[in-house]
Short mmCIF file of C-alpha atoms in Angstrom, two decimals:
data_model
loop_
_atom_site.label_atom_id
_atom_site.label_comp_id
_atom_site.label_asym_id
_atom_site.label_seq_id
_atom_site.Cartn_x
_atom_site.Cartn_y
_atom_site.Cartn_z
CA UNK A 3 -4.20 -35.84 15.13
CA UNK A 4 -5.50 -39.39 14.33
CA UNK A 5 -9.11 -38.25 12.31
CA UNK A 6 -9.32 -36.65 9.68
CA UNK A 7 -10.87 -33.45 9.62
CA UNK A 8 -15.07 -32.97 7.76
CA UNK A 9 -14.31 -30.38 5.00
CA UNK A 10 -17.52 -28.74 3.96
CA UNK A 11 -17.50 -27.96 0.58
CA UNK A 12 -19.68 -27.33 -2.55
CA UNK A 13 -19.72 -29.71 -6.04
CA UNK A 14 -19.66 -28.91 -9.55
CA UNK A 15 -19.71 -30.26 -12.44
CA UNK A 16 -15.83 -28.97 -13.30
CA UNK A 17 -13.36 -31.42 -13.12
CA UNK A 18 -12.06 -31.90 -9.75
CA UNK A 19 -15.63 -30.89 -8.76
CA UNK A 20 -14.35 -28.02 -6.28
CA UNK A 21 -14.60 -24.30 -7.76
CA UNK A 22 -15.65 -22.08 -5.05
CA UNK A 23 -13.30 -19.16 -4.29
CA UNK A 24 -13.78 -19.34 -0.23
CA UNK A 25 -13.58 -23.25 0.03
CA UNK A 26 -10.67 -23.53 -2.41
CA UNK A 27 -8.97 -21.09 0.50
CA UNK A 28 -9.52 -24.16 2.95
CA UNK A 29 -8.94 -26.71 0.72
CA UNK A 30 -5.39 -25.27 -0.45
CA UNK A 31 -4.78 -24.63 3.60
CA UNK A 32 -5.71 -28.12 4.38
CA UNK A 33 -3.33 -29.45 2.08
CA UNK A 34 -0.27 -26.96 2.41
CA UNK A 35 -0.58 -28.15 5.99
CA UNK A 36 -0.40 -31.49 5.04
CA UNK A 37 -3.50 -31.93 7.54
CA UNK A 38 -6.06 -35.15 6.62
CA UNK A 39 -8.86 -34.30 5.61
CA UNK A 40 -12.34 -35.51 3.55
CA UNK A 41 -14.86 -33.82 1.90
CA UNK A 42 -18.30 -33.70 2.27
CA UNK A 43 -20.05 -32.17 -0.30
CA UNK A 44 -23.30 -29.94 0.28
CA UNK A 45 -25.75 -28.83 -2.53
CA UNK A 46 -26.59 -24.69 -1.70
CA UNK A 47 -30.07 -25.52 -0.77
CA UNK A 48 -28.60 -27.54 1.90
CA UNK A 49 -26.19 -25.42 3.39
CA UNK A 50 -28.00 -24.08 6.32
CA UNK A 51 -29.21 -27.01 7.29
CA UNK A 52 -26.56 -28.97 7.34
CA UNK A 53 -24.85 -25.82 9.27
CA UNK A 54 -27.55 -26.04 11.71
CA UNK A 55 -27.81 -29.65 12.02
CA UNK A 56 -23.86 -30.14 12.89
CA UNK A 57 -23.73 -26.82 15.13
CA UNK A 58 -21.83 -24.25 12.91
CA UNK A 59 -22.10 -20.64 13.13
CA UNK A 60 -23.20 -18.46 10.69
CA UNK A 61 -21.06 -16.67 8.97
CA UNK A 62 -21.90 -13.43 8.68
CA UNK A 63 -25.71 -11.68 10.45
CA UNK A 64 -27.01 -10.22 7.12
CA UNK A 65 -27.86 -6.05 7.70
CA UNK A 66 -31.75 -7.25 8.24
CA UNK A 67 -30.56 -9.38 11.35
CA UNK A 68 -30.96 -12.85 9.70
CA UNK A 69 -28.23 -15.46 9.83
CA UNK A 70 -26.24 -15.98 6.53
CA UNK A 71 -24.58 -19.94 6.29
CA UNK A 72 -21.87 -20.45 3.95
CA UNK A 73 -19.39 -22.81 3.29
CA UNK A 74 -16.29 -23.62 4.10
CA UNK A 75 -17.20 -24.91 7.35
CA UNK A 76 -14.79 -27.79 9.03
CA UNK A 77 -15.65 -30.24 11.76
CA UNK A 78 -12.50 -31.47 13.32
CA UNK A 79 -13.16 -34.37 15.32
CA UNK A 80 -10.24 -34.26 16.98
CA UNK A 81 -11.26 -31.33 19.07
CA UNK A 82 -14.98 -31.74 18.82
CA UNK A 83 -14.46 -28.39 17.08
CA UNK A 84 -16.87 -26.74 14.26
CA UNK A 85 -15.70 -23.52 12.68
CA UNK A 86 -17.33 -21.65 10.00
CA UNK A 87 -16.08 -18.75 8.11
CA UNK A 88 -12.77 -18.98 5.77
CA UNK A 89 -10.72 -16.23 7.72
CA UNK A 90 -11.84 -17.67 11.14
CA UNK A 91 -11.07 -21.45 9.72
CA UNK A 92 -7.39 -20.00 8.91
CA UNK A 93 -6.71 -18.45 12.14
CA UNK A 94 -8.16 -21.67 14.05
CA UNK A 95 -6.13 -24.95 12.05
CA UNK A 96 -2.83 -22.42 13.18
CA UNK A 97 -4.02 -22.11 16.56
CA UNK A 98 -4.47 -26.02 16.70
CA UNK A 99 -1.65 -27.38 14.76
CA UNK A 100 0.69 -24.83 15.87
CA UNK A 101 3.61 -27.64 14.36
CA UNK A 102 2.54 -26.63 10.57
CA UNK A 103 3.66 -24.69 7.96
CA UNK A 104 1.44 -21.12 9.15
CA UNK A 105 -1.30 -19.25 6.99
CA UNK A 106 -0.96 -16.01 8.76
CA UNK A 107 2.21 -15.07 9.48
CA UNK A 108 3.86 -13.74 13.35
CA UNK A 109 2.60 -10.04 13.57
CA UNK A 110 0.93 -10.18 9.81
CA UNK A 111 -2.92 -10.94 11.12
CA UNK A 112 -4.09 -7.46 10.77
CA UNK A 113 -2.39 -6.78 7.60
CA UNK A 114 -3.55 -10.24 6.21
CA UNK A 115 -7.29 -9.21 6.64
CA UNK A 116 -6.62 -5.71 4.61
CA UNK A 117 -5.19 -7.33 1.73
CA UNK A 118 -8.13 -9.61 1.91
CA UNK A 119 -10.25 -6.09 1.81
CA UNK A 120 -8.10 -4.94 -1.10
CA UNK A 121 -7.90 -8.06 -3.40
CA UNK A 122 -11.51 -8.11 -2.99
CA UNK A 123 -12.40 -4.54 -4.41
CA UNK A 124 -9.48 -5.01 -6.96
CA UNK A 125 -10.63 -7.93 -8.56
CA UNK A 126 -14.51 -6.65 -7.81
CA UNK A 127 -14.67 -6.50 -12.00
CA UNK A 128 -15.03 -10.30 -12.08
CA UNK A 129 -18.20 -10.39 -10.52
CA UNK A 130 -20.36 -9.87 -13.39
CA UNK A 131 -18.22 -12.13 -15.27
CA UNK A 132 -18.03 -15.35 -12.97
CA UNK A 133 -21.98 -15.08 -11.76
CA UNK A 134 -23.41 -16.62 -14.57
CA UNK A 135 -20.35 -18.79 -15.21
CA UNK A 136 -20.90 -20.30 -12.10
CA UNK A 137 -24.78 -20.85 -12.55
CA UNK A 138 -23.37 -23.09 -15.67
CA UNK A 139 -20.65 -25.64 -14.04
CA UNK A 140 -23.89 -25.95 -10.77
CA UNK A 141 -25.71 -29.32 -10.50
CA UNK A 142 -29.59 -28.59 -10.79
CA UNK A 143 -30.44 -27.86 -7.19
CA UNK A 144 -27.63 -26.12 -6.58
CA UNK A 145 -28.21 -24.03 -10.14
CA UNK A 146 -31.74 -23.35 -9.68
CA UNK A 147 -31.12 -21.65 -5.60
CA UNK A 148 -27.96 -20.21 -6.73
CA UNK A 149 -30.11 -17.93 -9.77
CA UNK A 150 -33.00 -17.63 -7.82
CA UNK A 151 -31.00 -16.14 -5.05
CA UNK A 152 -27.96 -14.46 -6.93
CA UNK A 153 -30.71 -12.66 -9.23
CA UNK A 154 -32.58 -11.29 -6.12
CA UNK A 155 -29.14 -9.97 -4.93
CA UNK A 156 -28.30 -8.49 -8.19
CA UNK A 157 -31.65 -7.88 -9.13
CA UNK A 158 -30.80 -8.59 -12.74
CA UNK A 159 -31.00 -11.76 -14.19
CA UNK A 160 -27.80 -14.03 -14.42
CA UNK A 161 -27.95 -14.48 -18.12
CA UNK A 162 -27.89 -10.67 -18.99
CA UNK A 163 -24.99 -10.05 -16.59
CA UNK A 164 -21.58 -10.56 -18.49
CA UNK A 165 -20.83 -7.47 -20.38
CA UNK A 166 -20.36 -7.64 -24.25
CA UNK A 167 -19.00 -5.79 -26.97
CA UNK A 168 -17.56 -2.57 -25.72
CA UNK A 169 -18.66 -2.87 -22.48
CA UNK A 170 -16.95 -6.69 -22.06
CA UNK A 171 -13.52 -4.18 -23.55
CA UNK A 172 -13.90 -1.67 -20.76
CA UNK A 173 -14.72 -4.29 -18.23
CA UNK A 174 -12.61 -7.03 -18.84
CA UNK A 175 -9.37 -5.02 -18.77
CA UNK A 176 -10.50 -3.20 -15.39
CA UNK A 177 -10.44 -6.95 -14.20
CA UNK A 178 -6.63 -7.13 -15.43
CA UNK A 179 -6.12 -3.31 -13.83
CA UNK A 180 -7.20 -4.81 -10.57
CA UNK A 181 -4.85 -8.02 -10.83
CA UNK A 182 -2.17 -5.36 -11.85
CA UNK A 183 -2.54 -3.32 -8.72
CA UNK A 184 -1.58 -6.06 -6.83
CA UNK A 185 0.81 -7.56 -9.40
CA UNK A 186 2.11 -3.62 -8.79
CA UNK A 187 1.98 -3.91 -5.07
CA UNK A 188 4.25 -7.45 -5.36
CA UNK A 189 8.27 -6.94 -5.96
CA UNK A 190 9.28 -8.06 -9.32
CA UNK A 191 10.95 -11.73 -8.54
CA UNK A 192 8.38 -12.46 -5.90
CA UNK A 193 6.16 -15.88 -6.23
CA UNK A 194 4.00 -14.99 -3.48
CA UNK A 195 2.76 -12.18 -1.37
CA UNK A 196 5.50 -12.32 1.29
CA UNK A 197 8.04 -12.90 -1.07
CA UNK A 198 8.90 -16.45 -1.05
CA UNK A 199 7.17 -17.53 2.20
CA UNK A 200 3.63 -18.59 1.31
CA UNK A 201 0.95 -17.23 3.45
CA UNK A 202 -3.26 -16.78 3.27
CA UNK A 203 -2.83 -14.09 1.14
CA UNK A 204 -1.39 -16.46 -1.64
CA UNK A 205 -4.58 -19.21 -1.19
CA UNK A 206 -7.09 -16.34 -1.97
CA UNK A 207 -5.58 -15.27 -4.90
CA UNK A 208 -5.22 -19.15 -6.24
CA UNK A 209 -8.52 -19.82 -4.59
CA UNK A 210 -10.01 -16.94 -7.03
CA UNK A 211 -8.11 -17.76 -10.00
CA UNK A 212 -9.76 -21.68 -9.35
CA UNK A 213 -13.30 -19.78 -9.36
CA UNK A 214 -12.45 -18.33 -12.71
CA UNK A 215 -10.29 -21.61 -14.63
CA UNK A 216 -13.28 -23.93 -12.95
CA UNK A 217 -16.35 -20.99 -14.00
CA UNK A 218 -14.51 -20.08 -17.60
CA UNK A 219 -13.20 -23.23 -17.88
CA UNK A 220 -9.79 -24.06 -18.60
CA UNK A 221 -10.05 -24.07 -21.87
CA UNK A 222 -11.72 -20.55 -22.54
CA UNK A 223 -10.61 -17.64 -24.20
CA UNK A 224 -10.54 -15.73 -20.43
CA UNK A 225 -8.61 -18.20 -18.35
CA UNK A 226 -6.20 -18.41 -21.25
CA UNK A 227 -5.66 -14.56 -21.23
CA UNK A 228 -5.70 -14.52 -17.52
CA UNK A 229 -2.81 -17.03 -17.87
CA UNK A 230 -0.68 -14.48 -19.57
CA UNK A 231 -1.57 -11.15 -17.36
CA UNK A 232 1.52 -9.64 -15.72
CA UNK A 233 4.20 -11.45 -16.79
CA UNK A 234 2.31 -14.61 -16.16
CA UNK A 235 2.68 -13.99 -12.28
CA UNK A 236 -0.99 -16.04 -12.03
CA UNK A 237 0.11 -18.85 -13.98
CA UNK A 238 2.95 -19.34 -12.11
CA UNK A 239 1.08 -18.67 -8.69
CA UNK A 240 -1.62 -21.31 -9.99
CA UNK A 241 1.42 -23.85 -11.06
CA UNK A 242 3.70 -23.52 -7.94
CA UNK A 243 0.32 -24.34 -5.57
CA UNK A 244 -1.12 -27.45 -7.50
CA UNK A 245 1.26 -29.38 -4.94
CA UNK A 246 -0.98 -27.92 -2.50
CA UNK A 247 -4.51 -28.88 -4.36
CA UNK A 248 -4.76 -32.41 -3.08
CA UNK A 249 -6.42 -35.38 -4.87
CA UNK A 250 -9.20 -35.03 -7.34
CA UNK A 251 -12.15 -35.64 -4.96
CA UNK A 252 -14.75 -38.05 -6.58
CA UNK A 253 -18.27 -36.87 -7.81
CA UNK A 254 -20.91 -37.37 -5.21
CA UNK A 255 -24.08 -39.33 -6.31
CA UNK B 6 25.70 9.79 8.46
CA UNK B 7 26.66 13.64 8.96
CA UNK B 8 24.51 15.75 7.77
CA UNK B 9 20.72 16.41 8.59
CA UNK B 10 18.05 15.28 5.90
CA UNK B 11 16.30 17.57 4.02
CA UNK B 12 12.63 16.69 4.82
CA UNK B 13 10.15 19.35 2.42
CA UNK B 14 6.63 19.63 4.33
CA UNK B 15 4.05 22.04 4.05
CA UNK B 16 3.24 24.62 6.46
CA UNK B 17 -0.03 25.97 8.31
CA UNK B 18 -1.05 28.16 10.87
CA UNK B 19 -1.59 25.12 13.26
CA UNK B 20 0.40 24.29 16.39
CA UNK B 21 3.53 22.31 15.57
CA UNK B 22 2.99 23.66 11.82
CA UNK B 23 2.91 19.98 10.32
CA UNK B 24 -0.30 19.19 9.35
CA UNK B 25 -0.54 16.92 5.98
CA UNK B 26 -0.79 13.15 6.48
CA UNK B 27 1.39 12.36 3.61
CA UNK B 28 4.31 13.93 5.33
CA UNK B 29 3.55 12.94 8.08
CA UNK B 30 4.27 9.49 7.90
CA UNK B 31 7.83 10.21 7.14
CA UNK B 32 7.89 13.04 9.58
CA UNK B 33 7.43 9.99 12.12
CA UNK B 34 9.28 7.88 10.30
CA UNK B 35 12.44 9.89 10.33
CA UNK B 36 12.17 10.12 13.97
CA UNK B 37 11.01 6.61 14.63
CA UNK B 38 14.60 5.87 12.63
CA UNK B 39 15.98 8.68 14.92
CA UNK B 40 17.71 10.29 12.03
CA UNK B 41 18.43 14.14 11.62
CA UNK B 42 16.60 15.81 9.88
CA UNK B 43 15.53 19.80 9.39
CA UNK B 44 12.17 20.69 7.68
CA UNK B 45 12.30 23.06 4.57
CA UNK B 46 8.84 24.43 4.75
CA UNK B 47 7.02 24.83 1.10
CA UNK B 48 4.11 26.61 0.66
CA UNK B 49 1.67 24.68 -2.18
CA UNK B 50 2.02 27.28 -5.16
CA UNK B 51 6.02 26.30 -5.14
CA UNK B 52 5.90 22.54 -4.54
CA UNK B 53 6.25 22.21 -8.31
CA UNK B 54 9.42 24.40 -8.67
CA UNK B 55 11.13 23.60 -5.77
CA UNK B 56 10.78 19.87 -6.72
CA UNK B 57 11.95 20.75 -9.92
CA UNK B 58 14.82 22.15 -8.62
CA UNK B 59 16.19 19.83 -6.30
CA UNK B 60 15.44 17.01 -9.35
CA UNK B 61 12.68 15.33 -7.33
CA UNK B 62 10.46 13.21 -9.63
CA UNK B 63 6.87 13.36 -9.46
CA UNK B 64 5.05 11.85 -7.03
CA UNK B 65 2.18 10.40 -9.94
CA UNK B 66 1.73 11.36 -13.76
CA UNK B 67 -1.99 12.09 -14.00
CA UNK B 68 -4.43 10.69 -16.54
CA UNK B 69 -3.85 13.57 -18.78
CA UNK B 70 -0.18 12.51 -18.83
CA UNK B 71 1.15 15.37 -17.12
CA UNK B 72 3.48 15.09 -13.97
CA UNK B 73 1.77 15.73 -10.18
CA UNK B 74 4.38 16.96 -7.97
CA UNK B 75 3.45 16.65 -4.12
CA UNK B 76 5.09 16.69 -0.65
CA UNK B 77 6.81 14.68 1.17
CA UNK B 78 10.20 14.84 -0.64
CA UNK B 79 13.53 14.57 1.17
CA UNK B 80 17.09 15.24 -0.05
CA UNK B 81 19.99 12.58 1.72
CA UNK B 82 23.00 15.00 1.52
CA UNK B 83 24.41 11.34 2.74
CA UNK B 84 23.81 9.90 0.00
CA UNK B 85 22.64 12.53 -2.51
CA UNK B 86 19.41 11.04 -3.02
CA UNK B 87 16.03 12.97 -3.18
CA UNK B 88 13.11 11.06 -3.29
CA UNK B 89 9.26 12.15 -3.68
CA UNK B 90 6.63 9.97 -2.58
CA UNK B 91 6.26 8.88 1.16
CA UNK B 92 6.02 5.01 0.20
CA UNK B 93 9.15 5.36 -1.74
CA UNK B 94 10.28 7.67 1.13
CA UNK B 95 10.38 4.39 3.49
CA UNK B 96 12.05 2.08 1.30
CA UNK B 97 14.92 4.34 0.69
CA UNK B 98 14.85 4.86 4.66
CA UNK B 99 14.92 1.08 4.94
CA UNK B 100 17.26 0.39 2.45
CA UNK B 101 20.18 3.18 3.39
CA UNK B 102 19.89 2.99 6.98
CA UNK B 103 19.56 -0.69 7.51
CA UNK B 104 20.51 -0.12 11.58
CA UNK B 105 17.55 1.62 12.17
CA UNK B 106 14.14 0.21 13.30
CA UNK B 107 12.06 -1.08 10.11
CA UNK B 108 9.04 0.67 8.70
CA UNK B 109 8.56 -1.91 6.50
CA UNK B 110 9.17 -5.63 8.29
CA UNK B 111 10.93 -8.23 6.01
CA UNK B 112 8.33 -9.93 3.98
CA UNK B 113 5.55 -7.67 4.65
CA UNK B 114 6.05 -4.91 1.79
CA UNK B 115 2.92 -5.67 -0.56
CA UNK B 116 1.05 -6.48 2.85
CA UNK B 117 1.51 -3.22 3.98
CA UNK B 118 0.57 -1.44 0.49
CA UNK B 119 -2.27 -3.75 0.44
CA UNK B 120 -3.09 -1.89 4.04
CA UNK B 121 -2.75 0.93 2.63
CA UNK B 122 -5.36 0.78 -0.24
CA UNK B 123 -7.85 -0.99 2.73
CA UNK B 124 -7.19 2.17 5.02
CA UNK B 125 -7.56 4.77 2.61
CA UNK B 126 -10.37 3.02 1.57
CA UNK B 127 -12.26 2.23 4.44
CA UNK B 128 -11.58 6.46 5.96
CA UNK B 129 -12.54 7.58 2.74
CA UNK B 130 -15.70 9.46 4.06
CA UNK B 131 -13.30 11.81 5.77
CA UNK B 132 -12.57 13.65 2.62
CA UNK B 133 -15.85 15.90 2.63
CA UNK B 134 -15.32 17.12 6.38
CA UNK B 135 -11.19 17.14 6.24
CA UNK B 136 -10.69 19.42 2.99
CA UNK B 137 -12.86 22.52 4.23
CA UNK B 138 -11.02 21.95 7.54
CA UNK B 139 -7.50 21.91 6.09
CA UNK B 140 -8.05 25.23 3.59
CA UNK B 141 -8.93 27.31 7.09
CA UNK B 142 -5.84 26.19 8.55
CA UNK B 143 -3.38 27.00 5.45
CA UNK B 144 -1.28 30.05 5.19
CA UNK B 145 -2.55 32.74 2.84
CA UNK B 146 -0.83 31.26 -0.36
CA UNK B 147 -1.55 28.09 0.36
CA UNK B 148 -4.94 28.21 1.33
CA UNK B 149 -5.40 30.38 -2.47
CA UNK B 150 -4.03 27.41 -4.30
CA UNK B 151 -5.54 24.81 -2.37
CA UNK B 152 -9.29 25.95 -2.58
CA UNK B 153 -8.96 26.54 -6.50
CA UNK B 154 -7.20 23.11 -7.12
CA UNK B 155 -9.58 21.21 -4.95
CA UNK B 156 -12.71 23.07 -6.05
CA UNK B 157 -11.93 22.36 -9.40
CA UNK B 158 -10.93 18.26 -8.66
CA UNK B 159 -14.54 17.66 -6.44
CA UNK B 160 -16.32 20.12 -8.56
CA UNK B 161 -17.59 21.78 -5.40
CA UNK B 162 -17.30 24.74 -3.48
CA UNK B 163 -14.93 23.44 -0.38
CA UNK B 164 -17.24 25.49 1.93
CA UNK B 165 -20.42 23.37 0.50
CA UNK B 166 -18.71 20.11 1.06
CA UNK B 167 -19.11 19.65 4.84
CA UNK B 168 -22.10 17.75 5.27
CA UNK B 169 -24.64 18.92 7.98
CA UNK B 170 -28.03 17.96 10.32
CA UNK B 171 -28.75 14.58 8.97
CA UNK B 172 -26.57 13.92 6.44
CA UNK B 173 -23.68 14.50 8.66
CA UNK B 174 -25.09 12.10 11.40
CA UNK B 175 -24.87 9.28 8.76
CA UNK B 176 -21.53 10.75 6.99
CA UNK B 177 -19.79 11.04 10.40
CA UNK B 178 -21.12 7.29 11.30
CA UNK B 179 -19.83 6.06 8.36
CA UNK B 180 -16.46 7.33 9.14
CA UNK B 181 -16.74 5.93 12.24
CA UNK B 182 -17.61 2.48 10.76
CA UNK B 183 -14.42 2.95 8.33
CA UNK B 184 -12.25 3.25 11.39
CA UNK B 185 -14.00 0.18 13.03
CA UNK B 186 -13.24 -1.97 9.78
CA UNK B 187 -9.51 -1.39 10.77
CA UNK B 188 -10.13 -2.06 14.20
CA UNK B 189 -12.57 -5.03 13.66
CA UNK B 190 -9.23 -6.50 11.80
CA UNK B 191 -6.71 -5.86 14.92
CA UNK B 192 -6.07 -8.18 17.85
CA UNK B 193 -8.04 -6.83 21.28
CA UNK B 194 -4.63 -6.30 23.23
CA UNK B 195 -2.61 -5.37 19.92
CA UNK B 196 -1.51 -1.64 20.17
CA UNK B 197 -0.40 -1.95 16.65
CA UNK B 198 -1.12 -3.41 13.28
CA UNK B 199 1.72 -5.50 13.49
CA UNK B 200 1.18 -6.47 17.10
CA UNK B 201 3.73 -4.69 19.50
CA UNK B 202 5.60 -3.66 16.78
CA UNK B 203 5.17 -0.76 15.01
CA UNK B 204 4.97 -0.57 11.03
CA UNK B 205 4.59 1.70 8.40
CA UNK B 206 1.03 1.21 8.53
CA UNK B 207 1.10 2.15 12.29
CA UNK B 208 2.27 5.66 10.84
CA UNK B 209 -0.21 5.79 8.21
CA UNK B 210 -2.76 6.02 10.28
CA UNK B 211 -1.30 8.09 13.20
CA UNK B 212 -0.39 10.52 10.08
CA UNK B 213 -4.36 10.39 9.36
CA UNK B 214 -5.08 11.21 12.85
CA UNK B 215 -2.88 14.13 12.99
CA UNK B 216 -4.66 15.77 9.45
CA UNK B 217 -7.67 15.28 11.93
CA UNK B 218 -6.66 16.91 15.01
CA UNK B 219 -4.68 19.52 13.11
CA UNK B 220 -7.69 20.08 10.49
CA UNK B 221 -10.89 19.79 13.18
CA UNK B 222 -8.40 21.63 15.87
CA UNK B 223 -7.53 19.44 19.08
CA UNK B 224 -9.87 21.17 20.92
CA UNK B 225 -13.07 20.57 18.36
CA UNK B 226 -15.97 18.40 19.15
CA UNK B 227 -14.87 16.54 16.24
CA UNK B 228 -11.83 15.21 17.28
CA UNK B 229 -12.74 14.93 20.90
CA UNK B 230 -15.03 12.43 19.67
CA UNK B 231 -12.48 10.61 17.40
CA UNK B 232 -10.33 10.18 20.59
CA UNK B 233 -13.64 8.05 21.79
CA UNK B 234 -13.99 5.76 19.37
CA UNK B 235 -12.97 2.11 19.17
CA UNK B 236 -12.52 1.89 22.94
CA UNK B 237 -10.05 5.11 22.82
CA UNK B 238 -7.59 2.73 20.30
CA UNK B 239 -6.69 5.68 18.32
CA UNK B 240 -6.62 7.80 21.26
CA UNK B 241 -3.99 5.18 22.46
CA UNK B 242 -1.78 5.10 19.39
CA UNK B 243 -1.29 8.82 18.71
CA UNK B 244 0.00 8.95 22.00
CA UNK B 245 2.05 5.46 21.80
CA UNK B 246 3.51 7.40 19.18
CA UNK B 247 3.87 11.01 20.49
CA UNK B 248 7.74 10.33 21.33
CA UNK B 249 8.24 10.06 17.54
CA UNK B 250 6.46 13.44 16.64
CA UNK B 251 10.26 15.37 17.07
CA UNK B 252 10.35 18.43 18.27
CA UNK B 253 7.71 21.62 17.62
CA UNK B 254 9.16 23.24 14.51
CA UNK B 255 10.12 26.64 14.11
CA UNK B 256 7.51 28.46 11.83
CA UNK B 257 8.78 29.55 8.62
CA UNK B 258 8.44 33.96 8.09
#
């Protein structure tokens, strides 16, 4: 490997400037490989074009037929290769650098993808939490396409989302119910998924907890209390991978 | 090891008798182990007391707070353990007979309960055809206890539940499309969720299969087109696994 590989990504204004859920996946990958890398960073209303202009798939074929681009995407120049999709981008940087540490696993790909499934419709009480926190930490164009197209999805607007009073009760300790089923699911001493081996599984839990510290901010009331859920199992999941977060990309103009 | 387990599984009028999913999982499992083991045969009014009995905990404590006592259960005369609960089943089975193959590969245990959330989730639209087709194939007794328990839990006449003309075209799809998540996660060539090797979750879903064929009857349209599905993969596996079934049980008077 002599170039480094294009990581596709999308800025904020958090610090460190990376928050989404599926490129933080890559980005922690990247790095526990110890595999070069830059970033280029793409504004939402960009996405597809830049997806179409450098030849990468998209992602998923919505149920209407029409493509759907989202990042992560990485160009690795080194094989001419463009891959799009987290899950696919994971199984492809093990096929290629076969000589570092492994995301998935000998014999775990199957079960990898169904606790992908499972985290996802645990922790499926964030959603109307993190929506309009992410709106906030956007840059304009990236705000403006990410309401306009969020609130179409939804149909309900951003701002009236995030449940309050009662409702927030109820809803934010669902959130800590779906953390604890996996907590539950985890043996007691364990740091990660597979015990003390670190594997994909691990990056999209820390890849999610870096959508909520970067959308709460890590200074809020709800990071703080997610710091202390289960024994602080996420706090120390979050702590033992910030070897794995690499530098603090600078800002694009 | 000297004397047989005491597995406790629930009879029907089906052939082979066995017929629930939960036990069997460990009904394979015990064979997959190759350990002896003789099936007491409880009929679903006396799970409770016979649990009680033999000092088997509860499988769950309900919302309500009071105790649910299910099937599978076994007693080690070995060891003089009994344990309830089929996941707890296979980490006793694990832990005591560590010569035997593993249902539960090292570093995979909150993978595999992670799989099992994703299957039960994703075959989850079996439930409305499966629980008018297991109350026909009950024993007297059973089939009493079963009806009123499950009547009261859906709210719903079991013989009601079964959806027909169009609504079962898109029910039975939809099961279909459950089974094709799991598929859509496995390797083409892969016989197994693990790969060649066969896990817990392997067993899981074989023991779903066989509440199908049982349930529908292995001669029902039903099943017939199960066998079809996902170029004949499940087809495949419940007979990759047939050699762990043990032999046709005796039916109880």
């Amino acid at each position: 490997m002599s170039q480094p590989i294009i990581f596709y990504d999308i800025p904020s204004t958090a610090a460190g400037c990376a928050w989404s859920p599926n490129t933080w996946r890559i980005r922690y990958a990247l790095n526990f490989k110890d595999l070069a890398y830059k970033t280029t960073w793409v504004e939402y209303p960009d996405i597809e074009s830049v997806c179409k202009e450098i030849g990468a798939e998209p992602s998923m074929i919505r149920k209407n037929g029409s493509p759907y681009y989202s990042l992560p995407v990485i160009h690795d120049p080194n094989t001419g290769a463009v891959v799009s999709d987290s899950a696919r981008i994971a199984d492809y940087l093990d096929a290629t650098y076969p000589d570092t540490p492994v995301l998935t696993p000998a014999g775990t790909h199957t079960l990898q993808k169904a606790f992908q499934a499972a985290f996802d419709s645990a922790t499926n009480p964030v959603i109307p939490y993190i929506m309009p926190a992410v709106a906030r930490i956007l840059r304009p164009r990236s705000e403006e396409y990410f309401v306009r197209t969020r609130e179409a999805s939804f149909k309900q607007k951003l701002t009236e989302m995030e449940p309050t009073g009662e409702a927030h009760e109820t809803a934010w300790k669902e959130l800590q119910a779906g953390y604890g089923k996996i907590s539950g699911w985890m043996k007691e001493g364990d740091s990660f998924v597979m015990g003390n081996t670190i594997s994909f599984a691990d990056l999209l839990i820390a890849g999610e907890l870096q959508w909520c510290m970067k959308g709460f901010g890590a200074e809020s009331e709800k990071w703080k209390d997610m710091l202390t859920w289960h024994g602080g199992r996420w706090a120390k999941l979050i702590d033992d991978l910030k070897k794995y977060e690499g530098p603090v990309e600078e800002m694009p103009n």
